PDB file of C-alpha atoms in Angstrom:
ATOM      1  CA  MET A 981       0.000   0.000   0.000  1.00 61.00           C
ATOM      2  CA  ARG A 982       1.349   3.396  -0.954  1.00 67.00           C
ATOM      3  CA  ALA A 983       1.590   6.181   1.603  1.00 72.00           C
ATOM      4  CA  PRO A 984      -1.328   8.677   1.427  1.00 78.00           C
ATOM      5  CA  LYS A 985      -0.525  11.934  -0.305  1.00 84.00           C
ATOM      6  CA  LEU A 986      -0.690  15.111   1.763  1.00 86.00           C
ATOM      7  CA  ILE A 987      -3.287  16.640  -0.589  1.00 88.00           C
ATOM      8  CA  GLU A 988      -5.528  13.588  -0.043  1.00 89.00           C
ATOM      9  CA  LEU A 989      -5.384  13.997   3.722  1.00 90.00           C
ATOM     10  CA  GLU A 990      -5.903  17.773   3.413  1.00 88.00           C
ATOM     11  CA  ALA A 991      -8.910  17.179   1.164  1.00 91.00           C
ATOM     12  CA  VAL A 992     -10.564  14.748   3.566  1.00 91.00           C
ATOM     13  CA  VAL A 993     -10.187  17.090   6.546  1.00 89.00           C
ATOM     14  CA  ALA A 994     -11.378  20.118   4.546  1.00 88.00           C
ATOM     15  CA  VAL A 995     -14.479  18.302   3.245  1.00 90.00           C
ATOM     16  CA  ALA A 996     -15.246  17.054   6.758  1.00 88.00           C
ATOM     17  CA  ARG A 997     -14.991  20.617   8.063  1.00 83.00           C
ATOM     18  CA  ARG A 998     -16.829  22.418   5.250  1.00 82.00           C
ATOM     19  CA  LYS A 999     -19.472  19.730   4.512  1.00 83.00           C
ATOM     20  CA  THR A1000     -19.239  20.206   0.717  1.00 87.00           C
ATOM     21  CA  PHE A1001     -16.549  19.527  -1.883  1.00 89.00           C
ATOM     22  CA  ARG A1002     -17.000  22.988  -3.388  1.00 87.00           C
ATOM     23  CA  ALA A1003     -16.397  24.772  -0.064  1.00 86.00           C
ATOM     24  CA  ALA A1004     -13.402  22.531   0.649  1.00 87.00           C
ATOM     25  CA  ALA A1005     -12.002  23.369  -2.784  1.00 88.00           C
ATOM     26  CA  ARG A1006     -12.273  27.105  -2.039  1.00 85.00           C
ATOM     27  CA  GLU A1007     -10.469  26.607   1.265  1.00 81.00           C
ATOM     28  CA  LEU A1008      -7.617  24.692  -0.364  1.00 85.00           C
ATOM     29  CA  ASN A1009      -7.510  26.882  -3.483  1.00 83.00           C
ATOM     30  CA  ALA A1010      -8.206  23.900  -5.745  1.00 87.00           C
ATOM     31  CA  SER A1011     -10.978  22.798  -8.073  1.00 89.00           C
ATOM     32  CA  PRO A1012     -13.904  20.679  -6.767  1.00 87.00           C
ATOM     33  CA  THR A1013     -12.858  18.007  -9.259  1.00 90.00           C
ATOM     34  CA  ALA A1014      -9.341  17.890  -7.810  1.00 90.00           C
ATOM     35  CA  ILE A1015     -10.706  17.595  -4.272  1.00 91.00           C
ATOM     36  CA  GLY A1016     -13.155  14.880  -5.332  1.00 90.00           C
ATOM     37  CA  ASN A1017     -10.380  12.942  -7.069  1.00 91.00           C
ATOM     38  CA  ALA A1018      -8.121  13.251  -4.024  1.00 91.00           C
ATOM     39  CA  VAL A1019     -10.805  11.893  -1.690  1.00 92.00           C
ATOM     40  CA  ALA A1020     -11.736   9.120  -4.119  1.00 91.00           C
ATOM     41  CA  GLY A1021      -8.071   8.159  -4.521  1.00 90.00           C
ATOM     42  CA  LEU A1022      -7.602   7.811  -0.777  1.00 91.00           C
ATOM     43  CA  GLU A1023     -10.840   5.825  -0.428  1.00 90.00           C
ATOM     44  CA  ASP A1024      -9.680   3.446  -3.167  1.00 90.00           C
ATOM     45  CA  GLU A1025      -6.287   3.021  -1.544  1.00 88.00           C
ATOM     46  CA  LEU A1026      -7.764   2.383   1.933  1.00 89.00           C
ATOM     47  CA  GLY A1027     -10.597   0.238   0.612  1.00 89.00           C
ATOM     48  CA  VAL A1028     -13.228   2.069   2.696  1.00 91.00           C
ATOM     49  CA  ARG A1029     -15.786   4.821   2.151  1.00 92.00           C
ATOM     50  CA  LEU A1030     -14.925   7.974   4.071  1.00 93.00           C
ATOM     51  CA  PHE A1031     -18.031  10.007   3.191  1.00 92.00           C
ATOM     52  CA  ASP A1032     -21.721   9.396   2.602  1.00 89.00           C
ATOM     53  CA  ARG A1033     -22.635  11.659  -0.306  1.00 84.00           C
ATOM     54  CA  THR A1034     -26.057  13.019  -1.263  1.00 78.00           C
ATOM     55  CA  THR A1035     -27.050  15.800  -3.639  1.00 72.00           C
ATOM     56  CA  ARG A1036     -27.350  18.220  -0.678  1.00 74.00           C
ATOM     57  CA  ARG A1037     -24.647  17.291   1.813  1.00 78.00           C
ATOM     58  CA  VAL A1038     -21.611  15.208   2.620  1.00 87.00           C
ATOM     59  CA  ASP A1039     -21.279  13.364   5.938  1.00 87.00           C
ATOM     60  CA  LEU A1040     -18.395  11.365   7.388  1.00 91.00           C
ATOM     61  CA  THR A1041     -18.810   7.624   7.728  1.00 92.00           C
ATOM     62  CA  ALA A1042     -17.611   5.874  10.900  1.00 91.00           C
ATOM     63  CA  ALA A1043     -14.292   5.144   9.171  1.00 91.00           C
ATOM     64  CA  GLY A1044     -14.098   8.780   8.045  1.00 91.00           C
ATOM     65  CA  HIS A1045     -14.651  10.014  11.590  1.00 89.00           C
ATOM     66  CA  GLU A1046     -11.824   7.851  12.891  1.00 90.00           C
ATOM     67  CA  LEU A1047      -9.441   8.968  10.156  1.00 91.00           C
ATOM     68  CA  VAL A1048     -10.183  12.685  10.615  1.00 89.00           C
ATOM     69  CA  ARG A1049      -9.899  12.382  14.394  1.00 86.00           C
ATOM     70  CA  ALA A1050      -6.443  10.857  13.972  1.00 86.00           C
ATOM     71  CA  ILE A1051      -4.979  13.034  11.205  1.00 87.00           C
ATOM     72  CA  ALA A1052      -6.463  16.496  11.840  1.00 84.00           C
ATOM     73  CA  PRO A1053      -4.179  17.294  14.821  1.00 81.00           C
ATOM     74  CA  ALA A1054      -1.125  16.137  12.845  1.00 82.00           C
ATOM     75  CA  LEU A1055      -2.071  18.328   9.882  1.00 83.00           C
ATOM     76  CA  ALA A1056      -2.574  21.255  12.247  1.00 77.00           C
ATOM     77  CA  GLU A1057       0.929  20.675  13.617  1.00 76.00           C
ATOM     78  CA  ILE A1058       2.336  20.662  10.069  1.00 78.00           C
ATOM     79  CA  HIS A1059       0.571  23.918   9.219  1.00 74.00           C
ATOM     80  CA  ALA A1060       1.743  25.548  12.448  1.00 70.00           C
ATOM     81  CA  ALA A1061       5.339  24.477  11.845  1.00 71.00           C
ATOM     82  CA  THR A1062       5.372  25.746   8.257  1.00 72.00           C
ATOM     83  CA  ALA A1063       3.762  29.024   9.334  1.00 64.00           C
ATOM     84  CA  VAL A1064       6.449  29.454  11.988  1.00 65.00           C
ATOM     85  CA  ALA A1065       9.174  28.753   9.430  1.00 63.00           C
ATOM     86  CA  ARG A1066       7.594  31.166   6.961  1.00 60.00           C
ATOM     87  CA  GLY A1067       7.601  33.936   9.539  1.00 56.00           C
ATOM     88  CA  VAL A1068      11.192  33.515  10.735  1.00 53.00           C
ATOM     89  CA  ASP A1069      12.730  35.678   8.032  1.00 53.00           C
ATOM     90  CA  GLY A1070       9.697  37.564   6.796  1.00 62.00           C
ATOM     91  CA  ALA A1071       6.447  39.282   7.674  1.00 77.00           C
ATOM     92  CA  PRO A1072       3.431  37.280   8.950  1.00 86.00           C
ATOM     93  CA  ALA A1073       1.558  35.631   6.095  1.00 85.00           C
ATOM     94  CA  GLY A1074      -1.026  32.950   5.378  1.00 86.00           C
ATOM     95  CA  THR A1075      -4.544  32.227   6.593  1.00 88.00           C
ATOM     96  CA  LEU A1076      -5.308  32.441  10.322  1.00 91.00           C
ATOM     97  CA  ARG A1077      -8.350  30.287  11.182  1.00 90.00           C
ATOM     98  CA  ILE A1078     -10.272  31.157  14.367  1.00 92.00           C
ATOM     99  CA  ASN A1079     -13.298  29.429  15.900  1.00 90.00           C
ATOM    100  CA  CYS A1080     -15.403  31.919  17.836  1.00 87.00           C
ATOM    101  CA  SER A1081     -18.566  31.813  19.936  1.00 78.00           C
ATOM    102  CA  ILE A1082     -21.666  33.441  18.490  1.00 67.00           C
ATOM    103  CA  ALA A1083     -22.741  34.966  21.795  1.00 61.00           C
ATOM    104  CA  GLY A1084     -20.365  37.883  21.892  1.00 60.00           C
ATOM    105  CA  GLY A1085     -16.761  36.815  21.368  1.00 65.00           C
ATOM    106  CA  HIS A1086     -16.667  37.821  17.714  1.00 65.00           C
ATOM    107  CA  GLN A1087     -17.881  41.301  18.664  1.00 69.00           C
ATOM    108  CA  LEU A1088     -14.733  41.723  20.751  1.00 76.00           C
ATOM    109  CA  LEU A1089     -12.408  39.906  18.364  1.00 85.00           C
ATOM    110  CA  VAL A1090     -13.150  41.707  15.101  1.00 84.00           C
ATOM    111  CA  PRO A1091     -11.539  45.092  15.998  1.00 88.00           C
ATOM    112  CA  PHE A1092      -8.265  43.296  16.769  1.00 92.00           C
ATOM    113  CA  VAL A1093      -8.483  41.293  13.550  1.00 92.00           C
ATOM    114  CA  ASN A1094      -9.086  44.478  11.561  1.00 93.00           C
ATOM    115  CA  GLU A1095      -5.888  45.946  13.005  1.00 94.00           C
ATOM    116  CA  VAL A1096      -3.887  42.805  12.121  1.00 95.00           C
ATOM    117  CA  LEU A1097      -5.158  43.010   8.531  1.00 95.00           C
ATOM    118  CA  ARG A1098      -4.229  46.695   8.381  1.00 94.00           C
ATOM    119  CA  ARG A1099      -0.684  46.013   9.560  1.00 94.00           C
ATOM    120  CA  HIS A1100       0.009  42.778   7.686  1.00 93.00           C
ATOM    121  CA  ARG A1101      -1.129  42.733   4.065  1.00 91.00           C
ATOM    122  CA  ASP A1102      -0.200  39.067   3.506  1.00 90.00           C
ATOM    123  CA  VAL A1103      -2.382  37.752   6.362  1.00 92.00           C
ATOM    124  CA  LYS A1104      -5.909  36.454   5.778  1.00 91.00           C
ATOM    125  CA  VAL A1105      -8.295  35.667   8.652  1.00 92.00           C
ATOM    126  CA  ASP A1106     -11.058  33.050   8.480  1.00 89.00           C
ATOM    127  CA  ILE A1107     -13.466  33.363  11.451  1.00 88.00           C
ATOM    128  CA  VAL A1108     -16.035  30.610  12.018  1.00 84.00           C
ATOM    129  CA  THR A1109     -18.740  31.516  14.553  1.00 79.00           C
ATOM    130  CA  GLU A1110     -20.828  28.817  16.198  1.00 74.00           C
ATOM    131  CA  GLY A1111     -22.483  28.011  19.501  1.00 69.00           C
ATOM    132  CA  ARG A1112     -20.966  24.607  20.148  1.00 72.00           C
ATOM    133  CA  LEU A1113     -17.518  24.201  21.690  1.00 76.00           C
ATOM    134  CA  VAL A1114     -15.151  22.464  19.262  1.00 81.00           C
ATOM    135  CA  ASP A1115     -11.684  20.937  19.556  1.00 84.00           C
ATOM    136  CA  ILE A1116      -9.730  23.618  17.706  1.00 86.00           C
ATOM    137  CA  VAL A1117      -6.745  21.337  17.059  1.00 82.00           C
ATOM    138  CA  GLN A1118      -8.784  18.463  15.667  1.00 77.00           C
ATOM    139  CA  SER A1119     -10.933  20.840  13.631  1.00 80.00           C
ATOM    140  CA  GLY A1120      -7.956  22.591  12.054  1.00 81.00           C
ATOM    141  CA  PHE A1121      -8.199  25.999  13.746  1.00 88.00           C
ATOM    142  CA  ASP A1122      -5.223  28.064  14.873  1.00 91.00           C
ATOM    143  CA  ALA A1123      -7.100  29.631  17.794  1.00 93.00           C
ATOM    144  CA  GLY A1124     -10.482  29.913  19.468  1.00 92.00           C
ATOM    145  CA  VAL A1125     -12.489  32.476  21.432  1.00 91.00           C
ATOM    146  CA  ARG A1126     -14.559  31.451  24.440  1.00 87.00           C
ATOM    147  CA  THR A1127     -15.248  32.660  27.981  1.00 83.00           C
ATOM    148  CA  GLN A1128     -12.804  31.719  30.710  1.00 77.00           C
ATOM    149  CA  GLY A1129     -14.936  28.899  32.093  1.00 76.00           C
ATOM    150  CA  ALA A1130     -15.448  27.288  28.676  1.00 79.00           C
ATOM    151  CA  MET A1131     -11.791  27.259  27.628  1.00 81.00           C
ATOM    152  CA  PRO A1132     -10.283  23.770  27.183  1.00 83.00           C
ATOM    153  CA  PRO A1133      -7.206  22.635  29.177  1.00 85.00           C
ATOM    154  CA  ASN A1134      -3.621  22.819  27.902  1.00 87.00           C
ATOM    155  CA  MET A1135      -4.209  26.148  26.184  1.00 92.00           C
ATOM    156  CA  ALA A1136      -2.367  29.437  26.277  1.00 93.00           C
ATOM    157  CA  ALA A1137      -4.709  32.419  26.398  1.00 92.00           C
ATOM    158  CA  VAL A1138      -4.871  36.184  26.242  1.00 92.00           C
ATOM    159  CA  SER A1139      -7.799  38.235  27.500  1.00 90.00           C
ATOM    160  CA  LEU A1140      -9.835  40.185  24.965  1.00 88.00           C
ATOM    161  CA  GLY A1141     -10.459  42.771  27.663  1.00 80.00           C
ATOM    162  CA  ARG A1142     -13.933  44.230  27.936  1.00 74.00           C
ATOM    163  CA  ARG A1143     -16.642  42.010  29.467  1.00 78.00           C
ATOM    164  CA  LEU A1144     -20.031  41.952  27.767  1.00 80.00           C
ATOM    165  CA  ARG A1145     -23.584  42.048  29.102  1.00 86.00           C
ATOM    166  CA  ASN A1146     -26.849  40.689  27.844  1.00 90.00           C
ATOM    167  CA  VAL A1147     -30.004  42.768  27.784  1.00 95.00           C
ATOM    168  CA  VAL A1148     -33.764  42.177  27.683  1.00 97.00           C
ATOM    169  CA  VAL A1149     -35.431  44.268  24.985  1.00 97.00           C
ATOM    170  CA  ALA A1150     -38.672  44.682  23.062  1.00 97.00           C
ATOM    171  CA  SER A1151     -40.042  47.163  20.563  1.00 97.00           C
ATOM    172  CA  PRO A1152     -42.018  50.269  21.577  1.00 97.00           C
ATOM    173  CA  GLY A1153     -44.991  48.721  19.788  1.00 97.00           C
ATOM    174  CA  TYR A1154     -44.828  45.647  21.996  1.00 97.00           C
ATOM    175  CA  PHE A1155     -44.703  47.770  25.145  1.00 97.00           C
ATOM    176  CA  ALA A1156     -47.639  49.824  23.923  1.00 96.00           C
ATOM    177  CA  ALA A1157     -49.724  46.716  24.490  1.00 95.00           C
ATOM    178  CA  HIS A1158     -47.863  45.162  27.459  1.00 96.00           C
ATOM    179  CA  ALA A1159     -46.644  46.487  30.800  1.00 95.00           C
ATOM    180  CA  ARG A1160     -42.892  46.568  31.238  1.00 96.00           C
ATOM    181  CA  PRO A1161     -41.597  43.791  33.516  1.00 96.00           C
ATOM    182  CA  ARG A1162     -39.994  45.023  36.739  1.00 95.00           C
ATOM    183  CA  HIS A1163     -38.924  41.624  38.082  1.00 96.00           C
ATOM    184  CA  PRO A1164     -37.867  38.430  36.239  1.00 96.00           C
ATOM    185  CA  ASP A1165     -40.994  36.728  37.603  1.00 95.00           C
ATOM    186  CA  ASP A1166     -43.072  39.190  35.532  1.00 96.00           C
ATOM    187  CA  LEU A1167     -41.797  37.502  32.367  1.00 96.00           C
ATOM    188  CA  GLN A1168     -44.348  34.721  32.858  1.00 95.00           C
ATOM    189  CA  GLU A1169     -46.999  37.237  31.763  1.00 94.00           C
ATOM    190  CA  HIS A1170     -45.177  38.088  28.527  1.00 96.00           C
ATOM    191  CA  THR A1171     -44.490  36.645  25.104  1.00 95.00           C
ATOM    192  CA  CYS A1172     -40.774  35.916  24.711  1.00 96.00           C
ATOM    193  CA  ILE A1173     -38.376  34.906  21.942  1.00 95.00           C
ATOM    194  CA  ARG A1174     -36.566  31.851  23.242  1.00 91.00           C
ATOM    195  CA  ILE A1175     -32.856  31.149  22.712  1.00 86.00           C
ATOM    196  CA  ARG A1176     -31.972  27.596  21.707  1.00 81.00           C
ATOM    197  CA  TRP A1177     -28.568  25.995  22.300  1.00 75.00           C
ATOM    198  CA  PRO A1178     -26.914  24.170  19.349  1.00 67.00           C
ATOM    199  CA  SER A1179     -27.914  20.927  21.113  1.00 67.00           C
ATOM    200  CA  GLY A1180     -31.558  21.936  20.699  1.00 72.00           C
ATOM    201  CA  LEU A1181     -32.102  22.546  24.412  1.00 79.00           C
ATOM    202  CA  PRO A1182     -33.625  25.890  25.450  1.00 85.00           C
ATOM    203  CA  TYR A1183     -31.499  28.493  27.202  1.00 86.00           C
ATOM    204  CA  GLU A1184     -32.915  29.727  30.513  1.00 90.00           C
ATOM    205  CA  TRP A1185     -32.589  33.493  30.846  1.00 94.00           C
ATOM    206  CA  GLU A1186     -30.126  34.410  33.614  1.00 93.00           C
ATOM    207  CA  PHE A1187     -30.556  37.259  36.109  1.00 96.00           C
ATOM    208  CA  GLU A1188     -28.664  38.501  39.153  1.00 95.00           C
ATOM    209  CA  ARG A1189     -29.151  41.363  41.616  1.00 93.00           C
ATOM    210  CA  GLY A1190     -27.751  41.913  45.090  1.00 90.00           C
ATOM    211  CA  GLY A1191     -26.518  38.343  45.344  1.00 87.00           C
ATOM    212  CA  GLU A1192     -29.851  36.872  44.231  1.00 92.00           C
ATOM    213  CA  VAL A1193     -29.474  34.661  41.161  1.00 92.00           C
ATOM    214  CA  LEU A1194     -32.461  33.596  39.056  1.00 92.00           C
ATOM    215  CA  GLN A1195     -32.994  31.533  35.917  1.00 91.00           C
ATOM    216  CA  ALA A1196     -36.214  31.920  33.969  1.00 90.00           C
ATOM    217  CA  ASP A1197     -37.720  29.332  31.647  1.00 91.00           C
ATOM    218  CA  VAL A1198     -39.714  31.945  29.769  1.00 93.00           C
ATOM    219  CA  PRO A1199     -42.992  31.455  27.877  1.00 93.00           C
ATOM    220  CA  TRP A1200     -42.293  31.734  24.175  1.00 92.00           C
ATOM    221  CA  SER A1201     -43.874  32.046  20.768  1.00 91.00           C
ATOM    222  CA  LEU A1202     -40.686  31.809  18.683  1.00 92.00           C
ATOM    223  CA  SER A1203     -37.493  29.792  19.291  1.00 91.00           C
ATOM    224  CA  LEU A1204     -34.221  30.735  17.520  1.00 89.00           C
ATOM    225  CA  ASP A1205     -30.504  29.977  17.798  1.00 78.00           C
ATOM    226  CA  ASN A1206     -29.077  33.142  16.236  1.00 77.00           C
ATOM    227  CA  HIS A1207     -28.773  36.470  18.081  1.00 77.00           C
ATOM    228  CA  GLY A1208     -29.147  38.478  14.886  1.00 82.00           C
ATOM    229  CA  LEU A1209     -32.445  36.785  14.040  1.00 89.00           C
ATOM    230  CA  ILE A1210     -33.616  37.192  17.633  1.00 91.00           C
ATOM    231  CA  ALA A1211     -32.921  40.935  17.458  1.00 91.00           C
ATOM    232  CA  ARG A1212     -34.831  41.207  14.169  1.00 94.00           C
ATOM    233  CA  ALA A1213     -37.810  39.389  15.685  1.00 96.00           C
ATOM    234  CA  ALA A1214     -37.780  41.793  18.633  1.00 96.00           C
ATOM    235  CA  LEU A1215     -37.686  44.768  16.266  1.00 97.00           C
ATOM    236  CA  ALA A1216     -40.732  43.309  14.517  1.00 96.00           C
ATOM    237  CA  GLY A1217     -42.636  43.300  17.830  1.00 96.00           C
ATOM    238  CA  VAL A1218     -42.780  39.511  18.282  1.00 95.00           C
ATOM    239  CA  GLY A1219     -41.938  39.750  21.985  1.00 96.00           C
ATOM    240  CA  LEU A1220     -39.213  40.191  24.580  1.00 97.00           C
ATOM    241  CA  ALA A1221     -35.704  39.113  23.602  1.00 96.00           C
ATOM    242  CA  TYR A1222     -32.606  38.266  25.667  1.00 95.00           C
ATOM    243  CA  VAL A1223     -29.585  39.164  23.522  1.00 90.00           C
ATOM    244  CA  ALA A1224     -26.026  40.456  23.699  1.00 85.00           C
ATOM    245  CA  GLU A1225     -26.123  44.183  24.432  1.00 87.00           C
ATOM    246  CA  ALA A1226     -23.595  44.900  21.675  1.00 81.00           C
ATOM    247  CA  GLU A1227     -25.925  43.214  19.171  1.00 82.00           C
ATOM    248  CA  VAL A1228     -28.698  45.746  19.751  1.00 90.00           C
ATOM    249  CA  ALA A1229     -26.896  48.832  21.120  1.00 89.00           C
ATOM    250  CA  GLU A1230     -27.633  50.939  18.016  1.00 92.00           C
ATOM    251  CA  HIS A1231     -31.330  49.997  18.097  1.00 96.00           C
ATOM    252  CA  ILE A1232     -31.560  50.938  21.796  1.00 96.00           C
ATOM    253  CA  ALA A1233     -29.811  54.269  21.173  1.00 96.00           C
ATOM    254  CA  ALA A1234     -32.215  55.017  18.307  1.00 96.00           C
ATOM    255  CA  GLY A1235     -35.277  54.067  20.349  1.00 96.00           C
ATOM    256  CA  ARG A1236     -36.208  51.158  18.080  1.00 97.00           C
ATOM    257  CA  LEU A1237     -35.821  48.809  21.054  1.00 97.00           C
ATOM    258  CA  LEU A1238     -36.397  49.504  24.753  1.00 97.00           C
ATOM    259  CA  ALA A1239     -34.369  47.768  27.466  1.00 97.00           C
ATOM    260  CA  VAL A1240     -35.930  46.481  30.697  1.00 97.00           C
ATOM    261  CA  LEU A1241     -34.743  44.684  33.854  1.00 96.00           C
ATOM    262  CA  GLN A1242     -31.374  46.396  33.461  1.00 95.00           C
ATOM    263  CA  ASP A1243     -30.582  46.200  37.186  1.00 95.00           C
ATOM    264  CA  TRP A1244     -30.986  42.402  36.929  1.00 96.00           C
ATOM    265  CA  MET A1245     -28.513  41.809  34.091  1.00 94.00           C
ATOM    266  CA  PRO A1246     -25.265  40.033  35.061  1.00 90.00           C
ATOM    267  CA  VAL A1247     -21.944  40.724  33.366  1.00 85.00           C
ATOM    268  CA  ASN A1248     -20.690  37.799  31.280  1.00 81.00           C
ATOM    269  CA  PRO A1249     -17.356  36.110  32.078  1.00 81.00           C
ATOM    270  CA  GLU A1250     -14.313  37.505  30.321  1.00 84.00           C
ATOM    271  CA  PHE A1251     -13.625  36.291  26.778  1.00 87.00           C
ATOM    272  CA  GLN A1252     -10.245  34.756  25.938  1.00 90.00           C
ATOM    273  CA  LEU A1253      -8.346  34.197  22.712  1.00 93.00           C
ATOM    274  CA  TYR A1254      -6.803  30.760  23.228  1.00 93.00           C
ATOM    275  CA  TYR A1255      -4.456  28.475  21.301  1.00 93.00           C
ATOM    276  CA  PRO A1256      -2.437  25.285  21.959  1.00 91.00           C
ATOM    277  CA  ALA A1257       0.222  25.918  24.579  1.00 88.00           C
ATOM    278  CA  ARG A1258       2.557  23.146  23.396  1.00 81.00           C
ATOM    279  CA  ARG A1259       2.607  24.034  19.707  1.00 80.00           C
ATOM    280  CA  PRO A1260       4.869  26.590  17.991  1.00 82.00           C
ATOM    281  CA  VAL A1261       3.011  29.873  17.557  1.00 87.00           C
ATOM    282  CA  PRO A1262       2.886  30.840  13.865  1.00 87.00           C
ATOM    283  CA  ALA A1263       3.731  34.385  12.919  1.00 89.00           C
ATOM    284  CA  HIS A1264       0.184  35.387  11.921  1.00 91.00           C
ATOM    285  CA  LEU A1265      -1.200  34.187  15.268  1.00 93.00           C
ATOM    286  CA  ALA A1266       1.644  35.879  17.147  1.00 92.00           C
ATOM    287  CA  ALA A1267       0.723  39.090  15.311  1.00 94.00           C
ATOM    288  CA  LEU A1268      -2.874  38.825  16.541  1.00 95.00           C
ATOM    289  CA  VAL A1269      -1.773  38.143  20.125  1.00 94.00           C
ATOM    290  CA  GLU A1270       0.521  41.159  19.957  1.00 94.00           C
ATOM    291  CA  VAL A1271      -2.311  43.397  18.746  1.00 94.00           C
ATOM    292  CA  VAL A1272      -4.683  42.125  21.452  1.00 93.00           C
ATOM    293  CA  GLU A1273      -2.136  42.767  24.198  1.00 91.00           C
ATOM    294  CA  GLU A1274      -1.447  46.243  22.800  1.00 90.00           C
ATOM    295  CA  LEU A1275      -5.026  47.412  22.216  1.00 87.00           C
ATOM    296  CA  ARG A1276      -7.339  45.490  24.554  1.00 80.00           C
ATOM    297  CA  GLY A1277      -9.630  47.428  26.797  1.00 57.00           C
ATOM    298  CA  GLY A1278      -9.534  50.433  24.532  1.00 49.00           C
TER     299      GLY A1278
END
């Protein structure tokens, strides 16, 4: 049996991550045909199917899962090592891949990323936002952004500075027909827009005041898993929404949304940019860490 080619392994991991051959081809700067041939060649050589293919999506088989689990960290190590070597005698370059939480981390991260792109013309940044916590090494990311309590072990980290709050809001039209809640218990008399975790489970709204901590399983008419869609539903008058304050700050300032229960809103844990502690830090990631340490809290 011949040794697998690097492009075949890269193709398998990219398709597993992107879920389509076309998206994997864009990531690897190749044609979909080349990616398909690379995957097919490896499947033929191994004598197993790595993907179940339909007209709409591509899913890993059990054998595919095992292969990706084993090779993705090794490929990440190769990429990190080559990025380090590339940056020894030159400016940071290449694509920096970051996995980031939907619920606020990307709102803190983006200003730092913008500064890195301004300073380093040969750096590209690929940010993937999602609610679930992923293994950044196995999934091929250089770094991740999560709150302190959600950060995996064996990671180096740098604080992104400012801590974020959530806020309960609704449109003026909604409050024209409903009294404003003054206590979290009052939410049981309202129509709410429920937040759903990636697992499908509902998120209980969290409140805190004077040491008293409450969680509310609110009555709902609409359930969503995206803060942007939740904000749009609130603007449309569907009901009360519990969203990141930064997501709706402009709407509150313009009077399109009204905030309530503000003295009950806890401050979220601090967000961290984290990356493997035992792996060489590539130049483009080092550039981002440098910018964060220089500008955070501004």
